[in-house]
Short mmCIF file of C-alpha atoms in Angstrom, two decimals:
data_model
loop_
_atom_site.label_atom_id
_atom_site.label_comp_id
_atom_site.label_asym_id
_atom_site.label_seq_id
_atom_site.Cartn_x
_atom_site.Cartn_y
_atom_site.Cartn_z
CA MET C 261 52.06 -115.87 78.62
CA HIS C 262 49.93 -114.67 81.37
CA LEU C 263 46.67 -116.50 82.02
CA THR C 264 43.93 -115.21 84.33
CA ILE C 265 41.77 -118.17 85.79
CA ILE C 266 38.32 -117.55 86.93
CA ALA C 267 36.44 -119.64 89.57
CA GLY C 268 33.19 -118.56 91.39
CA ALA C 269 31.73 -121.53 92.82
CA ARG C 270 32.86 -124.83 94.52
CA PRO C 271 32.49 -127.07 91.37
CA ASN C 272 34.59 -124.66 89.47
CA PHE C 273 37.60 -125.18 91.41
CA VAL C 274 37.37 -129.05 90.97
CA LYS C 275 37.32 -128.12 87.15
CA ILE C 276 40.30 -125.60 87.18
CA ALA C 277 42.38 -127.74 89.74
CA PRO C 278 43.73 -130.22 87.03
CA ILE C 279 44.48 -127.26 84.73
CA ILE C 280 46.65 -125.74 87.36
CA HIS C 281 48.50 -129.21 87.63
CA ALA C 282 48.96 -129.17 84.01
CA ILE C 283 50.30 -125.78 83.87
CA SER C 284 52.68 -126.64 86.61
CA HIS C 285 53.87 -129.81 84.71
CA HIS C 286 54.21 -127.81 81.41
CA ASN C 287 56.41 -125.05 83.18
CA ASP C 288 58.72 -127.77 84.33
CA GLN C 289 59.08 -129.13 80.88
CA ASP C 290 59.01 -125.94 78.69
CA ALA C 291 61.10 -122.89 78.52
CA ALA C 292 57.87 -120.88 77.26
CA LYS C 293 56.33 -120.48 80.79
CA ILE C 294 52.69 -119.96 81.42
CA ASP C 295 52.08 -117.73 84.35
CA PHE C 296 48.61 -117.54 86.04
CA CYS C 297 46.55 -115.59 88.49
CA LEU C 298 43.61 -117.51 90.24
CA VAL C 299 40.67 -115.23 90.88
CA HIS C 300 37.91 -116.56 93.27
CA THR C 301 34.81 -114.18 92.54
CA GLY C 302 33.42 -115.23 95.87
CA GLN C 303 30.10 -115.83 93.99
CA HIS C 304 29.44 -118.92 96.42
CA TYR C 305 30.51 -118.82 100.08
CA ASP C 306 30.64 -122.43 101.33
CA GLU C 307 31.78 -123.15 104.91
CA LYS C 308 33.72 -126.09 103.29
CA MET C 309 35.56 -123.74 101.08
CA SER C 310 38.52 -123.89 103.57
CA GLY C 311 42.05 -124.44 103.24
CA SER C 312 41.37 -128.04 103.71
CA PHE C 313 39.43 -128.06 100.49
CA PHE C 314 42.22 -126.79 98.44
CA LYS C 315 44.47 -129.09 100.04
CA ASP C 316 42.20 -131.96 98.84
CA LEU C 317 42.43 -130.67 95.34
CA ASN C 318 46.24 -129.97 95.91
CA ILE C 319 46.05 -126.44 94.50
CA PRO C 320 47.01 -123.03 96.04
CA LEU C 321 44.65 -120.59 97.73
CA PRO C 322 43.32 -117.91 95.13
CA ASP C 323 45.62 -115.15 94.51
CA VAL C 324 42.47 -112.73 94.69
CA ASN C 325 39.01 -113.14 96.26
CA LEU C 326 36.66 -110.61 94.91
CA ASN C 327 34.38 -111.57 97.77
CA VAL C 328 31.03 -110.53 95.97
CA GLY C 329 28.69 -112.92 98.02
CA SER C 330 25.21 -114.00 97.42
CA HIS C 331 22.69 -111.65 95.90
CA SER C 332 19.97 -111.68 93.17
CA HIS C 333 21.29 -112.74 89.72
CA ALA C 334 21.42 -109.16 88.48
CA GLU C 335 23.30 -107.74 91.56
CA GLN C 336 25.80 -110.45 91.69
CA THR C 337 26.46 -110.34 88.12
CA ALA C 338 27.10 -106.52 88.39
CA LYS C 339 29.32 -106.73 91.44
CA ILE C 340 31.50 -109.28 89.99
CA MET C 341 31.77 -107.11 86.79
CA VAL C 342 32.84 -104.08 88.70
CA ALA C 343 35.21 -105.80 90.96
CA PHE C 344 36.83 -107.95 88.12
CA GLU C 345 37.30 -104.90 85.98
CA LYS C 346 39.13 -103.17 88.66
CA HIS C 347 41.38 -106.36 88.93
CA LEU C 348 41.82 -106.80 85.29
CA MET C 349 42.89 -102.96 84.71
CA ASN C 350 45.42 -103.23 87.53
CA GLN C 351 46.75 -106.64 86.63
CA PRO C 352 46.62 -107.02 82.78
CA THR C 353 46.52 -110.46 81.18
CA ASP C 354 46.75 -112.18 77.79
CA CYS C 355 43.94 -114.48 78.32
CA VAL C 356 40.96 -115.08 80.84
CA LEU C 357 40.00 -118.60 81.10
CA VAL C 358 36.54 -119.39 82.65
CA VAL C 359 34.80 -122.61 83.09
CA GLY C 360 31.39 -123.91 83.41
CA ASP C 361 28.14 -121.83 83.55
CA VAL C 362 27.80 -119.82 86.80
CA ASN C 363 27.10 -116.21 86.89
CA SER C 364 31.03 -115.54 87.41
CA THR C 365 31.59 -117.33 83.86
CA MET C 366 29.62 -115.04 81.97
CA ALA C 367 30.24 -111.83 83.96
CA CYS C 368 34.15 -112.23 83.71
CA ALA C 369 34.04 -113.13 79.96
CA ILE C 370 32.01 -109.89 79.34
CA VAL C 371 34.55 -107.78 81.33
CA ALA C 372 37.57 -109.34 79.56
CA LYS C 373 36.08 -109.13 76.09
CA LYS C 374 35.32 -105.32 76.60
CA LEU C 375 38.85 -104.77 77.64
CA GLY C 376 40.13 -106.52 74.46
CA VAL C 377 41.17 -109.67 76.54
CA LYS C 378 41.05 -112.93 74.69
CA VAL C 379 38.42 -115.45 76.60
CA VAL C 380 38.73 -119.07 76.76
CA HIS C 381 35.75 -121.18 77.74
CA VAL C 382 36.36 -124.63 79.24
CA GLU C 383 32.94 -126.62 79.15
CA GLY C 384 31.93 -124.43 75.95
CA GLY C 385 29.22 -125.71 73.80
CA LEU C 386 27.00 -127.23 76.50
CA ARG C 387 23.30 -126.85 75.82
CA SER C 388 20.08 -127.90 77.72
CA ARG C 389 17.73 -125.84 75.35
CA ASP C 390 15.92 -124.84 78.52
CA MET C 391 15.80 -120.83 79.00
CA ARG C 392 14.34 -121.34 82.35
CA MET C 393 17.63 -122.21 83.80
CA PRO C 394 19.98 -119.23 84.57
CA GLU C 395 22.94 -121.50 83.64
CA GLU C 396 21.66 -121.90 79.97
CA ILE C 397 21.67 -118.19 79.76
CA ASN C 398 25.02 -117.96 80.99
CA ARG C 399 26.21 -120.62 78.60
CA LEU C 400 24.81 -118.74 75.59
CA LEU C 401 26.15 -115.44 76.60
CA THR C 402 29.45 -116.63 77.27
CA ASP C 403 29.90 -118.79 74.08
CA SER C 404 28.55 -115.83 72.02
CA ILE C 405 31.78 -113.69 72.92
CA THR C 406 34.37 -116.60 73.56
CA ASP C 407 37.64 -116.74 71.42
CA TYR C 408 38.67 -120.42 72.05
CA PHE C 409 36.52 -123.42 73.42
CA PHE C 410 37.58 -126.24 75.02
CA THR C 411 34.75 -128.94 74.67
CA THR C 412 33.98 -132.15 76.70
CA SER C 413 32.25 -133.91 73.63
CA ALA C 414 31.61 -134.07 69.95
CA LEU C 415 27.96 -133.01 70.49
CA ALA C 416 29.25 -129.78 72.17
CA ASP C 417 31.23 -129.20 69.07
CA THR C 418 28.51 -129.62 66.92
CA ASN C 419 26.22 -127.11 68.88
CA LEU C 420 28.92 -124.36 68.51
CA LEU C 421 29.45 -125.14 64.75
CA ASN C 422 25.78 -124.99 64.20
CA GLU C 423 25.94 -121.49 65.94
CA GLY C 424 28.49 -120.16 63.50
CA VAL C 425 31.69 -120.87 65.60
CA THR C 426 34.48 -121.81 63.19
CA ALA C 427 36.24 -125.03 63.52
CA ASP C 428 39.51 -123.71 64.20
CA ARG C 429 38.54 -122.08 67.54
CA VAL C 430 37.01 -125.40 68.74
CA PHE C 431 38.89 -128.06 70.50
CA MET C 432 37.52 -131.17 71.97
CA VAL C 433 39.63 -132.16 74.75
CA GLY C 434 37.72 -134.16 77.38
CA ASN C 435 36.35 -133.34 80.66
CA THR C 436 38.44 -131.48 83.47
CA MET C 437 36.03 -132.66 86.12
CA ILE C 438 36.76 -136.34 85.20
CA ASP C 439 40.64 -135.24 85.50
CA SER C 440 40.11 -134.39 89.20
CA LEU C 441 38.11 -137.53 89.76
CA VAL C 442 40.84 -139.78 88.18
CA SER C 443 43.59 -138.16 90.27
CA SER C 444 41.60 -138.32 93.45
CA LEU C 445 39.92 -141.68 93.50
CA ASP C 446 42.84 -143.31 95.43
CA LYS C 447 42.57 -140.37 97.95
CA ALA C 448 38.90 -140.69 98.66
CA VAL C 449 38.05 -140.75 102.38
CA MET C 450 35.31 -142.71 104.18
CA PRO C 451 33.18 -140.33 105.89
CA LYS C 452 32.00 -140.85 109.42
CA VAL C 453 28.14 -141.56 109.17
CA GLU C 454 25.80 -143.73 111.21
CA HIS C 455 25.39 -146.13 108.42
CA ASP C 456 27.92 -148.98 107.75
CA ILE C 457 28.99 -147.70 104.36
CA ALA C 458 31.98 -150.13 104.44
CA THR C 459 29.84 -153.28 104.10
CA ALA C 460 26.28 -152.40 103.49
CA GLU C 461 24.57 -150.91 100.08
CA TYR C 462 23.22 -147.39 100.19
CA ILE C 463 21.74 -144.65 97.77
CA LEU C 464 23.38 -141.24 97.59
CA LEU C 465 20.96 -138.25 97.26
CA THR C 466 21.67 -134.76 96.47
CA LEU C 467 19.29 -131.78 95.95
CA HIS C 468 19.92 -128.19 95.13
CA ARG C 469 18.07 -126.69 92.27
CA PRO C 470 15.33 -124.28 93.43
CA SER C 471 12.78 -126.22 91.30
CA ASN C 472 13.27 -129.16 93.52
CA VAL C 473 13.88 -127.68 96.85
CA ASP C 474 12.23 -124.37 97.25
CA ASP C 475 8.61 -125.68 97.24
CA ALA C 476 8.23 -127.50 100.77
CA HIS C 477 5.50 -129.62 99.63
CA LYS C 478 7.16 -130.80 96.55
CA LEU C 479 10.49 -131.28 98.33
CA GLU C 480 8.76 -133.57 101.01
CA THR C 481 6.80 -135.28 98.37
CA LEU C 482 10.02 -136.27 96.47
CA ILE C 483 11.78 -137.28 99.49
CA GLU C 484 8.87 -139.53 100.87
CA THR C 485 8.92 -141.15 97.44
CA ILE C 486 12.62 -141.99 97.65
CA ASP C 487 12.30 -143.04 101.32
CA ARG C 488 9.46 -145.52 100.34
CA VAL C 489 11.02 -147.15 97.32
CA ALA C 490 14.39 -147.42 99.23
CA SER C 491 12.62 -150.20 101.16
CA GLY C 492 15.38 -150.70 103.84
CA VAL C 493 18.28 -149.37 101.84
CA LYS C 494 19.93 -146.36 103.43
CA VAL C 495 19.79 -143.04 101.66
CA LEU C 496 22.60 -140.89 102.54
CA PHE C 497 21.55 -137.19 101.80
CA PRO C 498 24.38 -134.29 102.36
CA ILE C 499 21.86 -131.54 102.81
CA HIS C 500 22.26 -127.85 102.89
CA PRO C 501 20.74 -126.01 106.18
CA ARG C 502 18.71 -124.02 103.74
CA THR C 503 17.01 -127.12 102.30
CA ALA C 504 16.75 -128.88 105.76
CA SER C 505 14.80 -125.80 106.77
CA LYS C 506 11.88 -126.53 104.27
CA LEU C 507 11.49 -129.99 106.08
CA THR C 508 8.95 -130.08 109.02
CA ASN C 509 10.02 -133.37 110.38
CA ILE C 510 13.01 -135.27 109.20
CA GLU C 511 12.80 -137.96 111.84
CA ARG C 512 9.67 -139.33 110.12
CA PHE C 513 11.73 -140.82 107.29
CA ASP C 514 12.76 -144.31 107.89
CA ASN C 515 15.59 -144.80 105.27
CA ILE C 516 17.02 -141.14 105.08
CA GLU C 517 20.22 -140.42 106.92
CA PHE C 518 20.61 -136.39 106.70
CA LEU C 519 24.40 -135.36 106.57
CA SER C 520 26.01 -132.11 106.62
CA PRO C 521 27.76 -130.92 103.36
CA LEU C 522 30.85 -132.98 102.81
CA PRO C 523 34.52 -132.27 101.73
CA TYR C 524 35.27 -133.22 98.08
CA LEU C 525 37.27 -136.32 98.90
CA GLU C 526 34.37 -137.63 101.43
CA PHE C 527 31.67 -136.93 99.11
CA LEU C 528 33.90 -138.68 96.23
CA TYR C 529 34.01 -141.96 98.47
CA LEU C 530 30.17 -141.96 98.78
CA MET C 531 29.51 -141.48 95.08
CA LYS C 532 32.02 -144.38 93.79
CA ASN C 533 30.52 -146.90 96.20
CA ALA C 534 26.91 -146.10 96.09
CA LYS C 535 24.31 -148.35 94.88
CA ALA C 536 22.56 -145.53 92.97
CA VAL C 537 22.85 -141.78 92.83
CA VAL C 538 19.75 -139.64 92.70
CA THR C 539 20.50 -135.96 91.90
CA ASP C 540 19.77 -132.77 90.07
CA SER C 541 23.38 -131.81 89.57
CA GLY C 542 25.16 -131.66 86.30
CA GLY C 543 28.72 -132.52 87.31
CA ILE C 544 27.43 -135.63 89.15
CA GLN C 545 25.96 -137.03 86.06
CA GLU C 546 29.24 -136.84 84.52
CA GLU C 547 31.20 -138.41 87.56
CA THR C 548 28.72 -141.32 88.00
CA THR C 549 29.04 -141.71 84.22
CA TYR C 550 32.88 -142.38 84.49
CA LEU C 551 32.33 -144.53 87.74
CA LYS C 552 29.68 -146.45 86.01
CA VAL C 553 27.35 -145.77 88.89
CA PRO C 554 23.44 -145.63 88.08
CA CYS C 555 22.35 -142.32 88.26
CA LEU C 556 18.84 -140.87 88.14
CA THR C 557 18.70 -137.09 87.36
CA LEU C 558 15.62 -135.11 88.73
CA ARG C 559 15.48 -132.74 85.78
CA GLU C 560 13.43 -132.41 82.70
CA ASN C 561 16.58 -131.90 80.44
CA THR C 562 20.38 -132.04 80.64
CA GLU C 563 23.10 -130.29 78.98
CA ARG C 564 25.14 -133.60 79.14
CA PRO C 565 23.23 -135.91 77.01
CA GLU C 566 26.25 -138.23 76.54
CA THR C 567 25.66 -139.31 80.15
CA ILE C 568 22.40 -140.80 79.14
CA GLU C 569 23.17 -141.96 75.30
CA ILE C 570 26.60 -143.41 76.52
CA GLY C 571 26.75 -143.35 80.29
CA SER C 572 24.80 -144.70 83.13
CA ASN C 573 22.41 -141.79 83.73
CA GLN C 574 18.56 -141.38 83.12
CA LEU C 575 16.55 -138.40 83.18
CA ILE C 576 13.46 -138.66 85.53
CA GLY C 577 12.16 -135.08 85.70
CA ASN C 578 9.28 -134.51 88.05
CA ASP C 579 7.70 -138.08 87.25
CA LEU C 580 7.58 -139.81 90.57
CA VAL C 581 6.25 -142.89 88.94
CA ALA C 582 9.20 -143.00 86.64
CA LEU C 583 11.65 -142.35 89.56
CA GLU C 584 10.06 -145.32 91.51
CA LYS C 585 10.30 -147.69 88.36
CA SER C 586 13.68 -146.78 87.79
CA LEU C 587 15.06 -146.83 91.58
CA THR C 588 13.21 -150.26 91.77
CA ALA C 589 15.16 -151.60 88.57
CA ILE C 590 18.46 -150.35 89.85
CA LEU C 591 18.05 -152.08 93.36
CA SER C 592 17.06 -155.24 91.73
CA GLY C 593 20.26 -155.14 89.48
CA ASN C 594 18.53 -154.32 86.39
CA TRP C 595 20.26 -151.46 84.91
CA LYS C 596 22.50 -150.33 81.88
CA LYS C 597 25.96 -150.94 82.35
CA GLY C 598 27.18 -147.73 80.50
CA GLU C 599 30.45 -146.59 79.06
CA VAL C 600 32.76 -143.65 79.43
CA PRO C 601 32.67 -141.16 76.74
CA PRO C 602 35.71 -140.40 74.34
CA LEU C 603 38.49 -138.54 75.97
CA TRP C 604 37.22 -138.62 79.35
CA ASP C 605 40.33 -140.30 80.39
CA GLY C 606 42.01 -137.91 82.93
CA ASN C 607 44.05 -135.96 80.31
CA ALA C 608 41.82 -133.20 79.33
CA SER C 609 43.85 -130.53 81.20
CA LYS C 610 47.14 -131.61 79.48
CA ARG C 611 45.37 -131.01 76.21
CA ILE C 612 44.18 -127.55 77.21
CA VAL C 613 47.49 -126.57 78.43
CA ASP C 614 49.15 -127.93 75.13
CA HIS C 615 46.55 -125.89 73.12
CA LEU C 616 46.98 -122.79 75.05
CA ALA C 617 50.88 -122.88 74.68
CA GLN C 618 50.36 -122.92 70.95
CA LEU C 619 47.83 -120.35 70.69
CA PHE C 620 49.36 -117.71 72.93
CA ASN C 621 53.02 -118.45 72.54
#
């Protein structure tokens, strides 16, 4: 069997890394080998996407980099499709495996399907029901043409079945991002920051969604609220330069320590030891749920409702009063404990590879 694995953004590599490890283990144990090609579309260029990033994840550098770069959604999608079609025509494959919900996920799925190649979607079936999110459009389009789905929860299964997917194409396997988390916990690295993170409590903040960071006034108001409510507890904020450029005077915040974007293992250390995490990231909702770290999500909806229903997460939306109330409750030690969803046990990737071996051999 030959498998083409697609990754387009930094979180995608965190999700595919354990799948690559599981393939390697399978090939050591089984005569029916799985050969694979790792394609990086280059959708996101990240200065931290260096050799050390792949070393942290213990995976090889991509076999192919399409180098599409940053563009509008339409232009980026088109560039990915053109470049990936050329690759796939030159290097045929039995199956294209896509993960998540970025433009590369959808674009490569379309190319594969039009060339008659089977498509597998890891994290299929997630739904936010918010068509303002580009990721939701990508999920719906990808799932409409996917052949086999590997899901993270029973709710994702239900979403797919309600959309007409037959049960024999849906496999609940767990969460590959949690696989990477589990395998990396004992390798987490304490970053060098001004705050004494070894002994003192802190809040971890991440913001990247345009709805939170593109409007300078909204961004400043949000950070001012967090700064005030923190009340002496340091807030560590790895911030992208583009977001930092929206802030007129970062020195005026009493409790915020601005950091450069961090390598995976350093960010993992901050996350697992945080008093609370405030974020608008989908993946961090999952990781904090596994770690049972209180999480406040600055979005109006989530495609990962199990992190709220089962885990330690809570949606805040744009409600600054709710943000203040919830953060105060966490700092006072008054927060739900949360549990880990079924099959989020570090073995999702093994289940995926086992199913692939049965489906394609």
